[in-house]
XYZ file of N, CA and C in Angstrom:
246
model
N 202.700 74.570 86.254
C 203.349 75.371 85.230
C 202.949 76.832 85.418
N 203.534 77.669 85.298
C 203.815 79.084 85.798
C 202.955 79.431 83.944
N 202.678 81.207 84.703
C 202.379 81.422 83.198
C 203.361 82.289 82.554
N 203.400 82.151 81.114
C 204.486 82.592 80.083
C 204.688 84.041 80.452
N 203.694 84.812 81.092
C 203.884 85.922 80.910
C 205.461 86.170 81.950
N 204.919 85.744 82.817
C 206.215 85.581 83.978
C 207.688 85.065 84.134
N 207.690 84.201 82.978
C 208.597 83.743 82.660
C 209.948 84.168 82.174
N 211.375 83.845 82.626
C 212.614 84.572 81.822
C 212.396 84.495 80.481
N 211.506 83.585 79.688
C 211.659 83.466 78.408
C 211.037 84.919 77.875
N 209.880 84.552 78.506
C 208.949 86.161 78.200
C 209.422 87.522 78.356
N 210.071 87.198 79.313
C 211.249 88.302 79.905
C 212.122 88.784 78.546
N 212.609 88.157 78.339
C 213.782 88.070 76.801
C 212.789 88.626 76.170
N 211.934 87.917 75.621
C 211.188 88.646 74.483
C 210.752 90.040 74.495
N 210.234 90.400 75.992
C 209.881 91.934 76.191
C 210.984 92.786 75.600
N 212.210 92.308 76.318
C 213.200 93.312 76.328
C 213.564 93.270 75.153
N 213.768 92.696 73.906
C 214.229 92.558 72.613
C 213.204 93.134 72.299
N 211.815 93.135 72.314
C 210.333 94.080 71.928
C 211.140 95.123 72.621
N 211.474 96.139 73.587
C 211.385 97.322 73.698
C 212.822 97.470 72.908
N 214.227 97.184 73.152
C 215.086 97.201 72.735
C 214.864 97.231 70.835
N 214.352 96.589 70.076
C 213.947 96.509 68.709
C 213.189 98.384 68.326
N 211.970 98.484 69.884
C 211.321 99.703 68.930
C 212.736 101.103 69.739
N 213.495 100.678 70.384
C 214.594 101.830 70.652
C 215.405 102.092 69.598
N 215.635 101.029 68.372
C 216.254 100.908 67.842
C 216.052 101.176 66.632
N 214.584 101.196 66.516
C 213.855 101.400 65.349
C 213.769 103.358 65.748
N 214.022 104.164 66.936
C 214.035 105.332 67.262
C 212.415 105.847 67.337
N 211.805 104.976 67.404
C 210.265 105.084 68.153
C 209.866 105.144 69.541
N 209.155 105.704 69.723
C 208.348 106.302 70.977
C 207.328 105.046 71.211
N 206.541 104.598 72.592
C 205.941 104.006 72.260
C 204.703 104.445 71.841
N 204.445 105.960 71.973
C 203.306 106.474 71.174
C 203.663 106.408 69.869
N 204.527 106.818 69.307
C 204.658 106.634 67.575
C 204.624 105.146 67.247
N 205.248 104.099 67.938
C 204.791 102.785 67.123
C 203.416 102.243 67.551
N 202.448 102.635 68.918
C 201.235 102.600 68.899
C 200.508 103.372 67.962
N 200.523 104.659 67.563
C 199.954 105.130 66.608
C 199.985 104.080 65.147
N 201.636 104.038 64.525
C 201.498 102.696 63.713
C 200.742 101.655 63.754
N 200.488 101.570 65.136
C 199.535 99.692 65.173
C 198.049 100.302 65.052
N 197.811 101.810 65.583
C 196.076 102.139 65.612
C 195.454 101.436 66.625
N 196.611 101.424 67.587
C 196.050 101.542 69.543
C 196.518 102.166 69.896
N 196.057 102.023 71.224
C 196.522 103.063 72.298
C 197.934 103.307 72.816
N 198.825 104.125 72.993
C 200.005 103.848 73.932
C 200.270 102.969 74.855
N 199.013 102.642 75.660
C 198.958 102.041 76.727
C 198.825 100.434 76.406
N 198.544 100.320 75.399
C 198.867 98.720 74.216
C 200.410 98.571 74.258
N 200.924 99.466 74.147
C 202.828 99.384 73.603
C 202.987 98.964 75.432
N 202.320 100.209 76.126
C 203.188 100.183 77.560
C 202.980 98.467 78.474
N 201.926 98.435 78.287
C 201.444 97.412 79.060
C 201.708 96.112 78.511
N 202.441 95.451 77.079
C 203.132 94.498 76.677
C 205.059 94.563 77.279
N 204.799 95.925 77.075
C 206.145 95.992 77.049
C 206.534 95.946 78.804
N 205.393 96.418 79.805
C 205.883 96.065 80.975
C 205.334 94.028 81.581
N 204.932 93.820 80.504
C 204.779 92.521 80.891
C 203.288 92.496 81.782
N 202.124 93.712 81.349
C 200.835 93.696 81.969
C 200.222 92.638 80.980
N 200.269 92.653 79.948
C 199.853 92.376 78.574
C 200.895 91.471 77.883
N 199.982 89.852 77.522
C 200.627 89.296 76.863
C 200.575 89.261 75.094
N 201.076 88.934 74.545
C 201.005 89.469 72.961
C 200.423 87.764 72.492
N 200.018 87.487 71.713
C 200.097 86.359 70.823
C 200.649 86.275 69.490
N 200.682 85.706 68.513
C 201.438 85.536 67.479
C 201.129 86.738 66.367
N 200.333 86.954 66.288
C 199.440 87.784 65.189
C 199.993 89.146 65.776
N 199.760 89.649 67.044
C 199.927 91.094 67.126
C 201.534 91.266 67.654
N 202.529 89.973 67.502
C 203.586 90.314 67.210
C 204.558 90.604 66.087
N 203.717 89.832 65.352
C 203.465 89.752 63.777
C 203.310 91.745 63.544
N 202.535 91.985 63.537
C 201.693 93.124 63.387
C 202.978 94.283 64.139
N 203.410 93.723 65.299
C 204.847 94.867 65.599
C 205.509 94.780 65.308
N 206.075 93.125 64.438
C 207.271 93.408 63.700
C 207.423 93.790 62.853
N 206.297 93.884 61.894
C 206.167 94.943 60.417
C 206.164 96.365 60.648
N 205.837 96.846 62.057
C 205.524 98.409 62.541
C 206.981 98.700 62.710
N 207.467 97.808 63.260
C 209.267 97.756 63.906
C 209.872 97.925 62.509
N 209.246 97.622 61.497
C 210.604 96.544 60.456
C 211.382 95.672 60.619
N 211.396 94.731 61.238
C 212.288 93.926 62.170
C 211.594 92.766 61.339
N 212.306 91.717 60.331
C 211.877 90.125 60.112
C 211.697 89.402 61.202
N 210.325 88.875 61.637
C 209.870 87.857 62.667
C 210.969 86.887 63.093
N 211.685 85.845 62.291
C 212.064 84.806 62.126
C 213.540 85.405 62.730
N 214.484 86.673 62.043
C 215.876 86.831 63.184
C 215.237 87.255 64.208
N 214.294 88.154 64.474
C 214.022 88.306 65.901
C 213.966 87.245 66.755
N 213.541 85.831 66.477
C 212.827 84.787 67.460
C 214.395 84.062 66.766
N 215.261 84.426 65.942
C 216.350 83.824 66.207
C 217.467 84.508 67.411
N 217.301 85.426 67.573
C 218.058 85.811 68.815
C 217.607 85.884 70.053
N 216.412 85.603 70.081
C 215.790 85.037 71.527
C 216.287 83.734 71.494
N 216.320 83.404 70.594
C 216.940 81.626 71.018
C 218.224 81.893 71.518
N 219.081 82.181 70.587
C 220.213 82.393 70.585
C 220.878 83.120 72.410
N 220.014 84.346 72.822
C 220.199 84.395 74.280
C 219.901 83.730 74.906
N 219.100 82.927 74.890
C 218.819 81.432 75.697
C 219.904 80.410 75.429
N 220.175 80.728 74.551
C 221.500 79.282 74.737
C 222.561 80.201 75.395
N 223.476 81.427 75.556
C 223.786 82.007 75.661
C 224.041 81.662 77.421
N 222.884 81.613 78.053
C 223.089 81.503 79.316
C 223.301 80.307 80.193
C-alpha cells in the first residue's frame, strides 16, 4: 500500500485545499498567519511535502470558512466523477 500522501485521492484534497484558500482570496501567508504558523506550513501541505491529519484540517477549514463535511462532500463527489 502506497502512502496517502501520494495518492490521487490526496491529490484531490490538496487541490480543493489550495483552490478553497484562492477562493477564500488568501495568500498562503495570510491564512498561515490565521493558523499562527509559518507560511511554509500552508506551502508544504499544499505541495504535498506535508501531510495534514484531521484536526489541522479542521483548524483550516474554520481559517478558510469552508464547512468540513461539503468540503469532504465534493472530494467524494470528484471521485465518483471520474
Amino acid at each position: 500500500m502506497s502512502k496517502s500522501v501520494f495518492s490521487e485521492k490526496y491529490n484531490r484534497f490538496r487541490k480543493l485545499l489550495i483552490q478553497a484558500r484562492q477562493l477564500a482570496n488568501l495568500t498562503q501567508s495570510e491564512l498561515s498567519a490565521k493558523l499562527s504558523r509559518p507560511q511554509s506550513y500552508v506551502s508544504k501541505y499544499e505541495r504535498g511535502e506535508r501531510r495534514l491529519d484531521l484536526i489541522e484540517f479542521l483548524e483550516i477549514a474554520e481559517a478558510l470558512q469552508i464547512e468540513p463535511a461539503t468540503f469532504i462532500n465534493k472530494l467524494l463527489e470528484e471521485k465518483e466523477d471520474k
